[in-house]
Amino acid sequence: MKRRKISAVCAVLMSAVMLSGCGRLTYDDYVVPESDEAPLTPVANNCIENNYEGTAPTKEETKEVYTSSDGLCRIENKNSYYDVTLDYENGSYKDVGAAYAEAILLARPDYGEMLEQYLYENINSVANGTKEDYSEIEKRVMTFYTGLDDDYRQELEGFAEKLGDKDIEFKQDGKLSRDEVILMEFIPDALRGTACSAISANGNTTATGERITCRVLEWQLGSENQLCQAHSLVHYKNGEKSFTSVTYMGFFPILTAVNKNGVLLGELDVGSSDAEYTCEGKTSYTYAMRYALENMDTAKECAEYMAENSKRFPYCVNILATDKNDAFIAELVVTDKEGEGETVIRDGNTKLNKKLKWDDTNYICSVNSFSADGNTDKITYNESNLIRWNKYNRLFCGQKDMTLERFKELMTCEKINDKLVNIRGEGLVHMVIADYSTNTLQAILTGTEGVIDSPEFIDLGSWE
């Protein structure tokens, strides 16, 4: 059957782009006012055809290799990312943490300067009233740090001692303190600031009969795109606990990762209504995701673990969890506020908020909102969430015999435009695709030039 062109698919996105909080459902009856200076651009002009048919993802060569003195960390410098191997089978968690810091300083002697600048850009974006009083941020950091499992705390201690100075104050001074290093591990828990999305297609609708999962991470890239200089693929070599993480250099918990059984996890920020932030008695959800990947064999087990512990986390979040057979969005409600809803493990058949439209149970989608019926509605009155949700619905639902190449075309079919809400925004850090027919990962890794219209996919190899 002849495949539809990207331009045809983009045409049906017009209503999604036009939707807003004003209540209008379509613009069929809208007449554009006459004006010689109207800066209106047809929505179809925002579409682009990126043809990946017959184009394999790029497998990058190693340019340089950096190894810690004890051999517990090896960093291969690729063109777009650092390929890191951490060996927990031949050293303690603290030793591996220290080895990682040592190898980082060999690979990037400017790492401390780059990291501190990025950290304070994150702090100042969410805590503008601090006026250089970072005591509240320090309190949050120490709460999460002391609440870690002993292995993780030892690992981070070894890392922070090697990379930062315990005698330096927590302030922006061009020098990296021990506590600033620790903060890096808890940005999602203590500071937040992500705008992510995800979609997974089950084997009933793909050409291979196997699942395809895509996770989009959007974050602050940094004023100088610092995060784009630190893309890392980290292999945690630890026997039955082994997993692979797509992240940035030096980050131990989970942004996007997959274990040896093919369980992929990724978090999508939601928020906690208007409740005042508190970390008292809370633990890190990104480290909890790591624990799940290291100790559980299926997406269902991981989703259930996160759901069971949801009240321990500081923020409401969605957790994407997929494996070869299943896909779930664990909607984690962390508050007891009346009307907030309750933690739900959503699958393709879960009843949704009555205002939401989703047309194909072979696909499951998530944006920065709860979607299950009864949970706090942060989608239908949030333009960004609603537009992205509707775009995914129009692009993917009803698609049959979905090839990996077609999937990639749909995920990249919009030009980058800061005046429109797109699936790929200007804060895109990475787009990771898990192909369960080959048990491999590939990704778009935003470079220092920023997000571009026609990106190449990088071959990140197998998770097995």
Coordinates of C-alpha atoms in Angstrom, one line a residue:
M1 CA 0.0 0.0 0.0
K2 CA 1.4 3.4 -0.9
R3 CA 2.7 5.3 2.0
R4 CA 1.2 8.7 2.8
K5 CA 3.5 11.6 2.3
I6 CA 4.7 13.6 5.3
S7 CA 3.0 16.7 3.9
A8 CA -0.4 15.0 3.9
V9 CA 0.1 13.9 7.5
C10 CA 1.1 17.4 8.5
A11 CA -2.1 18.8 7.0
V12 CA -4.2 17.1 9.6
L13 CA -2.1 18.7 12.3
M14 CA -3.6 22.1 11.6
S15 CA -6.3 21.8 14.2
A16 CA -3.8 20.6 16.8
V17 CA -1.6 23.6 16.2
M18 CA -4.5 26.0 16.4
L19 CA -6.0 24.6 19.6
S20 CA -5.7 26.9 22.6
G21 CA -7.3 27.6 26.0
C22 CA -10.0 29.8 24.4
G23 CA -12.4 26.8 23.9
R24 CA -12.5 26.8 20.1
L25 CA -12.3 23.3 18.8
T26 CA -11.7 24.0 15.1
Y27 CA -10.9 27.0 12.9
D28 CA -13.1 25.9 10.1
D29 CA -15.3 29.0 10.4
Y30 CA -12.4 31.4 11.0
V31 CA -11.8 34.2 8.4
V32 CA -8.3 35.6 8.4
P33 CA -8.6 39.4 8.6
E34 CA -7.3 41.4 5.7
S35 CA -4.1 43.1 6.5
D36 CA -1.1 44.1 4.4
E37 CA 1.2 43.2 7.2
A38 CA -0.3 40.0 8.6
P39 CA 2.6 37.7 9.5
L40 CA 0.5 34.6 9.2
T41 CA 2.2 31.5 7.7
P42 CA 0.3 28.4 6.5
V43 CA 0.7 25.6 9.0
A44 CA 1.7 23.2 6.2
N45 CA 4.8 25.3 5.7
N46 CA 6.0 24.1 9.1
C47 CA 6.3 20.6 7.7
I48 CA 9.4 18.9 6.5
E49 CA 10.0 15.6 4.8
N50 CA 13.0 13.7 6.4
N51 CA 13.3 10.5 4.6
Y52 CA 15.2 7.8 6.5
E53 CA 14.3 4.9 4.2
G54 CA 17.5 3.0 3.4
T55 CA 19.5 5.2 5.8
A56 CA 21.0 3.4 8.7
P57 CA 21.8 5.3 11.9
T58 CA 25.3 6.6 12.1
K59 CA 27.8 4.5 13.9
E60 CA 30.4 6.8 15.3
E61 CA 34.1 6.0 15.5
T62 CA 36.1 6.5 18.7
K63 CA 38.5 9.5 18.5
E64 CA 40.2 9.2 21.9
V65 CA 40.1 6.9 25.0
Y66 CA 40.5 8.0 28.6
T67 CA 40.8 5.4 31.4
S68 CA 41.0 5.9 35.2
S69 CA 44.2 4.7 36.8
D70 CA 42.4 1.7 38.4
G71 CA 40.6 0.8 35.1
L72 CA 37.1 1.0 36.6
C73 CA 36.0 3.7 34.2
R74 CA 36.7 3.9 30.5
I75 CA 35.5 6.9 28.4
E76 CA 35.5 6.8 24.6
N77 CA 35.2 10.2 23.0
K78 CA 32.9 9.9 20.0
N79 CA 31.9 12.7 17.6
S80 CA 28.5 13.4 19.3
Y81 CA 28.8 11.7 22.7
Y82 CA 31.0 10.0 25.3
D83 CA 30.7 6.3 25.5
V84 CA 31.3 5.4 29.2
T85 CA 31.8 2.0 30.8
L86 CA 31.6 1.8 34.6
D87 CA 32.9 -1.5 36.1
Y88 CA 31.2 -2.4 39.4
E89 CA 32.3 -6.0 39.1
N90 CA 35.9 -5.2 40.0
G91 CA 35.5 -2.3 42.4
S92 CA 33.3 -0.8 45.1
Y93 CA 30.6 1.8 44.4
K94 CA 32.8 4.4 46.0
D95 CA 35.8 3.4 43.9
V96 CA 33.7 3.5 40.7
G97 CA 32.4 7.0 41.6
A98 CA 36.0 8.2 42.1
A99 CA 37.2 6.5 38.9
Y100 CA 34.4 8.2 36.9
A101 CA 35.4 11.6 38.2
E102 CA 39.1 10.9 37.4
A103 CA 38.3 9.9 33.8
I104 CA 36.0 12.8 33.3
L105 CA 38.7 15.3 34.2
L106 CA 41.0 13.6 31.7
A107 CA 38.3 13.8 29.0
R108 CA 37.1 17.3 29.8
P109 CA 39.5 19.3 32.0
D110 CA 37.0 22.2 31.8
Y111 CA 34.2 20.0 33.2
G112 CA 34.0 21.8 36.5
E113 CA 33.6 25.2 35.0
M114 CA 31.1 24.0 32.5
L115 CA 29.0 22.2 35.1
E116 CA 29.0 25.0 37.6
Q117 CA 27.7 27.5 35.0
Y118 CA 24.9 25.1 34.0
L119 CA 24.0 24.4 37.6
Y120 CA 23.4 28.0 38.5
E121 CA 21.5 28.7 35.3
N122 CA 19.1 25.9 36.5
I123 CA 19.0 27.3 40.1
N124 CA 18.3 30.9 39.0
S125 CA 15.6 29.8 36.6
V126 CA 13.5 28.3 39.3
A127 CA 14.7 30.3 42.4
N128 CA 15.2 33.9 41.2
G129 CA 14.5 35.2 44.7
T130 CA 17.5 33.6 46.3
K131 CA 19.7 36.7 46.0
E132 CA 22.7 34.3 46.3
D133 CA 21.2 32.7 49.4
Y134 CA 21.3 29.0 48.4
S135 CA 20.6 27.6 51.9
E136 CA 17.2 26.2 50.8
I137 CA 18.8 24.5 47.8
E138 CA 21.5 23.0 50.0
K139 CA 18.9 21.7 52.3
R140 CA 17.1 20.0 49.5
V141 CA 20.4 18.5 48.2
M142 CA 21.3 17.1 51.6
T143 CA 17.9 15.6 52.2
F144 CA 18.0 13.6 49.0
Y145 CA 21.7 12.7 49.5
T146 CA 21.3 11.4 53.0
G147 CA 18.2 9.4 51.9
L148 CA 20.0 7.4 49.3
D149 CA 20.7 3.7 49.6
D150 CA 24.2 3.2 51.0
D151 CA 25.7 2.0 47.7
Y152 CA 24.5 5.0 45.8
R153 CA 25.6 7.4 48.5
Q154 CA 29.1 5.8 48.6
E155 CA 29.3 6.1 44.8
L156 CA 28.3 9.8 44.9
E157 CA 30.7 10.4 47.7
G158 CA 33.6 9.0 45.8
F159 CA 32.6 11.1 42.7
A160 CA 32.0 14.3 44.6
E161 CA 35.2 14.1 46.6
K162 CA 37.3 13.6 43.5
L163 CA 35.6 16.3 41.5
G164 CA 34.6 19.0 44.0
D165 CA 36.2 20.7 47.0
K166 CA 34.5 20.3 50.4
D167 CA 36.1 23.5 51.7
I168 CA 34.6 25.7 48.9
E169 CA 31.3 27.4 49.6
F170 CA 28.1 26.7 47.7
K171 CA 28.1 29.8 45.5
Q172 CA 28.8 30.7 41.9
D173 CA 32.5 31.5 41.9
G174 CA 34.0 29.5 39.1
K175 CA 35.0 26.7 41.5
L176 CA 33.1 23.5 42.0
S177 CA 32.3 22.6 45.5
R178 CA 31.4 19.1 46.8
D179 CA 27.8 20.1 47.4
E180 CA 27.5 21.6 43.9
V181 CA 28.6 18.3 42.5
I182 CA 26.0 16.4 44.5
L183 CA 23.3 18.9 43.4
M184 CA 23.9 17.8 39.8
E185 CA 22.5 14.4 40.6
F186 CA 19.3 15.8 42.0
I187 CA 18.3 18.5 39.5
P188 CA 15.1 16.7 38.6
D189 CA 14.2 16.2 42.3
A190 CA 15.3 19.6 43.7
L191 CA 14.9 22.0 40.7
R192 CA 13.0 20.3 37.8
G193 CA 12.4 22.1 34.6
T194 CA 11.7 19.4 31.9
A195 CA 9.2 19.3 29.1
C196 CA 9.1 15.7 27.7
S197 CA 6.9 13.4 25.7
A198 CA 6.9 9.8 24.7
I199 CA 5.0 7.3 22.4
S200 CA 5.2 3.6 22.1
A201 CA 3.7 1.4 19.3
N202 CA 3.0 -2.3 20.1
G203 CA 3.7 -5.2 17.8
N204 CA 0.2 -5.3 16.4
T205 CA 0.8 -2.2 14.4
T206 CA 4.5 -2.4 13.5
A207 CA 5.9 -4.0 10.3
T208 CA 8.2 -6.3 12.3
G209 CA 5.6 -7.3 14.9
E210 CA 7.8 -5.9 17.6
R211 CA 7.4 -2.8 19.8
I212 CA 8.9 0.6 19.0
T213 CA 9.3 3.1 21.8
C214 CA 10.4 6.7 21.6
R215 CA 11.2 9.0 24.4
V216 CA 11.8 12.8 23.9
L217 CA 13.7 14.6 26.6
E218 CA 13.5 18.4 26.7
W219 CA 15.4 20.4 29.2
Q220 CA 17.4 23.6 29.6
L221 CA 20.3 23.2 27.2
G222 CA 22.3 26.0 28.9
S223 CA 23.1 29.5 27.7
E224 CA 26.0 28.0 25.7
N225 CA 24.3 24.7 25.0
Q226 CA 26.5 23.2 27.7
L227 CA 24.4 20.1 28.0
C228 CA 25.0 19.3 24.4
Q229 CA 28.7 19.0 25.0
A230 CA 28.2 16.3 27.6
H231 CA 25.9 13.7 25.9
S232 CA 26.9 10.3 27.3
L233 CA 26.0 6.6 26.8
V234 CA 26.9 5.0 30.1
H235 CA 27.1 1.2 30.5
Y236 CA 26.7 0.1 34.1
K237 CA 28.6 -3.2 34.1
N238 CA 27.3 -4.9 37.2
G239 CA 26.3 -8.5 36.6
E240 CA 22.5 -9.0 36.8
K241 CA 22.1 -5.3 37.7
S242 CA 23.7 -4.1 34.4
F243 CA 21.9 -1.4 32.4
T244 CA 22.6 1.3 29.8
S245 CA 21.8 5.0 30.3
V246 CA 21.4 7.8 27.8
T247 CA 22.2 10.8 29.8
Y248 CA 24.8 13.5 30.3
M249 CA 28.3 13.1 31.7
G250 CA 28.5 12.5 35.4
F251 CA 24.8 11.9 36.0
F252 CA 24.2 8.6 37.9
P253 CA 20.4 8.4 38.2
I254 CA 18.0 8.0 35.3
L255 CA 16.8 10.2 32.5
T256 CA 16.4 7.6 29.8
A257 CA 17.8 4.1 30.4
V258 CA 17.2 0.4 29.5
N259 CA 18.3 -2.7 31.3
K260 CA 19.6 -6.0 30.0
N261 CA 16.0 -7.3 29.7
G262 CA 14.9 -4.5 27.5
V263 CA 13.0 -2.6 30.2
L264 CA 13.1 1.1 29.2
L265 CA 12.3 3.9 31.7
G266 CA 12.1 7.6 31.3
E267 CA 10.5 10.3 33.4
L268 CA 8.2 13.1 32.3
D269 CA 7.7 16.0 34.7
V270 CA 4.1 16.8 35.7
G271 CA 4.1 18.9 38.9
S272 CA 2.1 18.9 42.1
S273 CA -0.7 21.5 41.5
D274 CA 0.0 24.6 43.5
A275 CA 1.2 22.9 46.6
E276 CA 4.3 24.4 48.3
Y277 CA 7.4 22.4 47.6
T278 CA 8.6 20.2 50.3
C279 CA 11.3 17.5 50.4
E280 CA 10.9 16.6 54.0
G281 CA 10.7 12.8 54.3
K282 CA 11.1 12.5 50.5
T283 CA 13.5 10.5 48.4
S284 CA 14.8 10.8 44.8
Y285 CA 12.5 9.4 42.1
T286 CA 15.3 9.3 39.5
Y287 CA 17.4 7.1 41.8
A288 CA 14.3 5.0 42.5
M289 CA 14.1 4.4 38.7
R290 CA 17.7 3.3 38.7
Y291 CA 16.9 0.8 41.5
A292 CA 14.0 -0.6 39.6
L293 CA 16.1 -1.1 36.4
E294 CA 18.8 -2.8 38.4
N295 CA 16.5 -5.2 40.3
M296 CA 13.4 -5.9 38.1
D297 CA 12.9 -7.8 34.9
T298 CA 9.7 -6.3 33.4
A299 CA 8.2 -3.0 32.6
K300 CA 5.2 -3.9 34.8
E301 CA 7.4 -4.7 37.8
C302 CA 9.2 -1.3 37.4
A303 CA 5.9 0.6 37.0
E304 CA 4.5 -1.1 40.0
Y305 CA 7.6 -0.4 42.1
M306 CA 7.4 3.3 41.2
A307 CA 3.7 3.4 41.9
E308 CA 4.0 1.7 45.3
N309 CA 6.6 4.3 46.3
S310 CA 5.0 7.4 44.8
K311 CA 4.2 9.1 48.1
R312 CA 7.9 9.2 48.9
F313 CA 8.8 11.4 45.9
P314 CA 8.8 15.2 45.9
Y315 CA 7.1 15.9 42.6
C316 CA 4.2 14.4 40.6
V317 CA 5.7 12.7 37.5
N318 CA 4.9 10.3 34.7
I319 CA 7.2 7.3 34.4
L320 CA 7.4 5.7 30.9
A321 CA 8.0 1.9 31.3
T322 CA 8.2 -0.4 28.3
D323 CA 9.6 -3.7 27.3
K324 CA 9.1 -6.1 24.4
N325 CA 5.6 -7.1 25.5
D326 CA 4.1 -4.1 27.4
A327 CA 4.0 -0.4 27.7
F328 CA 2.8 1.7 30.7
I329 CA 2.7 5.2 31.9
A330 CA 2.9 5.2 35.7
E331 CA 1.1 8.4 36.8
L332 CA 2.6 9.1 40.2
V333 CA 0.5 11.3 42.5
V334 CA 2.7 12.3 45.4
T335 CA 0.3 14.5 47.4
D336 CA -2.8 13.8 49.5
K337 CA -4.5 16.9 48.3
E338 CA -8.2 16.5 47.7
G339 CA -9.0 16.4 44.0
E340 CA -5.4 15.6 43.0
G341 CA -6.3 12.1 42.0
E342 CA -4.4 8.9 42.8
T343 CA -1.5 7.0 41.4
V344 CA -2.4 4.9 38.3
I345 CA -0.5 2.6 36.1
R346 CA -2.0 3.6 32.7
D347 CA -1.9 1.3 29.6
G348 CA -3.5 1.6 26.2
N349 CA -6.9 0.6 27.5
T350 CA -7.1 3.0 30.6
K351 CA -10.0 5.4 30.6
L352 CA -8.8 8.9 29.9
N353 CA -9.8 12.3 31.0
K354 CA -13.2 12.9 29.3
K355 CA -11.9 15.9 27.3
L356 CA -9.0 13.9 25.7
K357 CA -9.2 12.2 22.4
W358 CA -7.0 9.1 21.6
D359 CA -7.9 6.9 18.7
D360 CA -5.8 3.8 18.7
T361 CA -5.0 1.5 21.7
N362 CA -2.0 0.1 19.8
Y363 CA -0.2 3.3 20.7
I364 CA 0.3 4.8 24.2
C365 CA 1.4 8.4 24.6
S366 CA 2.4 10.8 27.4
V367 CA 3.2 14.5 27.7
N368 CA 3.8 16.6 30.8
S369 CA 0.4 15.9 32.4
F370 CA -1.6 13.1 33.9
S371 CA -4.2 11.8 31.5
A372 CA -6.0 9.0 33.3
D373 CA -9.6 9.8 34.2
G374 CA -9.9 11.2 37.7
N375 CA -6.4 12.5 38.0
T376 CA -5.6 16.3 38.0
D377 CA -6.2 17.7 34.5
K378 CA -3.0 19.5 33.5
I379 CA -3.5 18.9 29.8
T380 CA -6.8 20.3 28.4
Y381 CA -6.1 23.8 29.7
N382 CA -2.3 23.8 29.0
E383 CA -1.7 24.7 25.4
S384 CA 1.6 23.0 25.1
N385 CA 0.5 19.7 26.5
L386 CA -2.8 19.6 24.5
I387 CA -1.2 20.5 21.2
R388 CA 1.5 17.9 21.6
W389 CA -1.0 15.2 22.7
N390 CA -3.2 16.0 19.6
K391 CA -0.3 16.0 17.3
Y392 CA 0.8 12.5 18.4
N393 CA -2.8 11.3 18.0
R394 CA -3.1 12.7 14.5
L395 CA 0.4 11.5 13.4
F396 CA 0.4 7.9 14.8
C397 CA -3.1 6.7 15.6
G398 CA -4.4 4.5 12.8
Q399 CA -1.0 3.9 11.3
K400 CA -0.5 0.2 10.4
D401 CA 2.6 -1.7 9.3
M402 CA 4.7 1.0 11.0
T403 CA 8.4 0.7 10.0
L404 CA 11.2 2.1 12.0
E405 CA 12.0 4.5 9.2
R406 CA 8.4 5.7 9.0
F407 CA 8.3 6.2 12.7
K408 CA 11.4 8.4 12.6
E409 CA 9.9 10.4 9.7
L410 CA 6.8 11.2 11.7
M411 CA 8.8 12.1 14.8
T412 CA 10.9 14.7 12.8
C413 CA 8.2 16.0 10.4
E414 CA 8.1 19.5 11.8
K415 CA 10.5 22.4 11.2
I416 CA 12.0 23.8 14.4
N417 CA 9.9 26.9 15.2
D418 CA 10.0 28.7 18.5
K419 CA 6.6 30.4 17.6
L420 CA 4.8 27.0 17.5
V421 CA 4.5 24.1 19.9
N422 CA 6.2 21.2 18.2
I423 CA 7.0 17.7 19.3
R424 CA 10.6 18.6 19.0
G425 CA 11.1 22.0 20.7
E426 CA 14.2 24.1 21.0
G427 CA 15.0 22.5 24.3
L428 CA 15.4 19.0 22.9
V429 CA 18.3 17.2 24.6
H430 CA 17.8 13.8 23.1
M431 CA 15.2 11.7 21.3
V432 CA 15.8 8.0 22.0
I433 CA 14.2 5.2 20.1
A434 CA 14.2 1.6 21.3
D435 CA 13.7 -1.0 18.5
Y436 CA 12.6 -4.2 20.0
S437 CA 12.9 -6.1 16.8
T438 CA 16.7 -5.7 17.0
N439 CA 17.1 -4.9 20.7
T440 CA 19.0 -1.7 19.8
L441 CA 18.9 2.0 20.6
Q442 CA 19.3 5.0 18.3
A443 CA 19.0 8.6 19.2
I444 CA 19.0 12.2 18.1
L445 CA 21.6 14.0 20.2
T446 CA 21.3 17.8 19.9
G447 CA 24.6 19.3 19.1
T448 CA 26.2 22.6 20.2
E449 CA 24.5 24.3 17.2
G450 CA 21.1 23.6 18.8
V451 CA 18.1 21.7 17.4
I452 CA 18.0 21.4 13.6
D453 CA 15.3 20.6 11.1
S454 CA 16.9 17.4 9.6
P455 CA 18.8 15.5 12.3
E456 CA 20.7 12.3 11.9
F457 CA 20.1 9.4 14.2
I458 CA 23.1 7.9 16.0
D459 CA 23.5 4.2 16.5
L460 CA 23.8 3.5 20.2
G461 CA 24.1 -0.2 19.9
S462 CA 22.4 -3.1 21.8
W463 CA 21.2 -3.1 25.4
E464 CA 21.9 -6.8 25.7

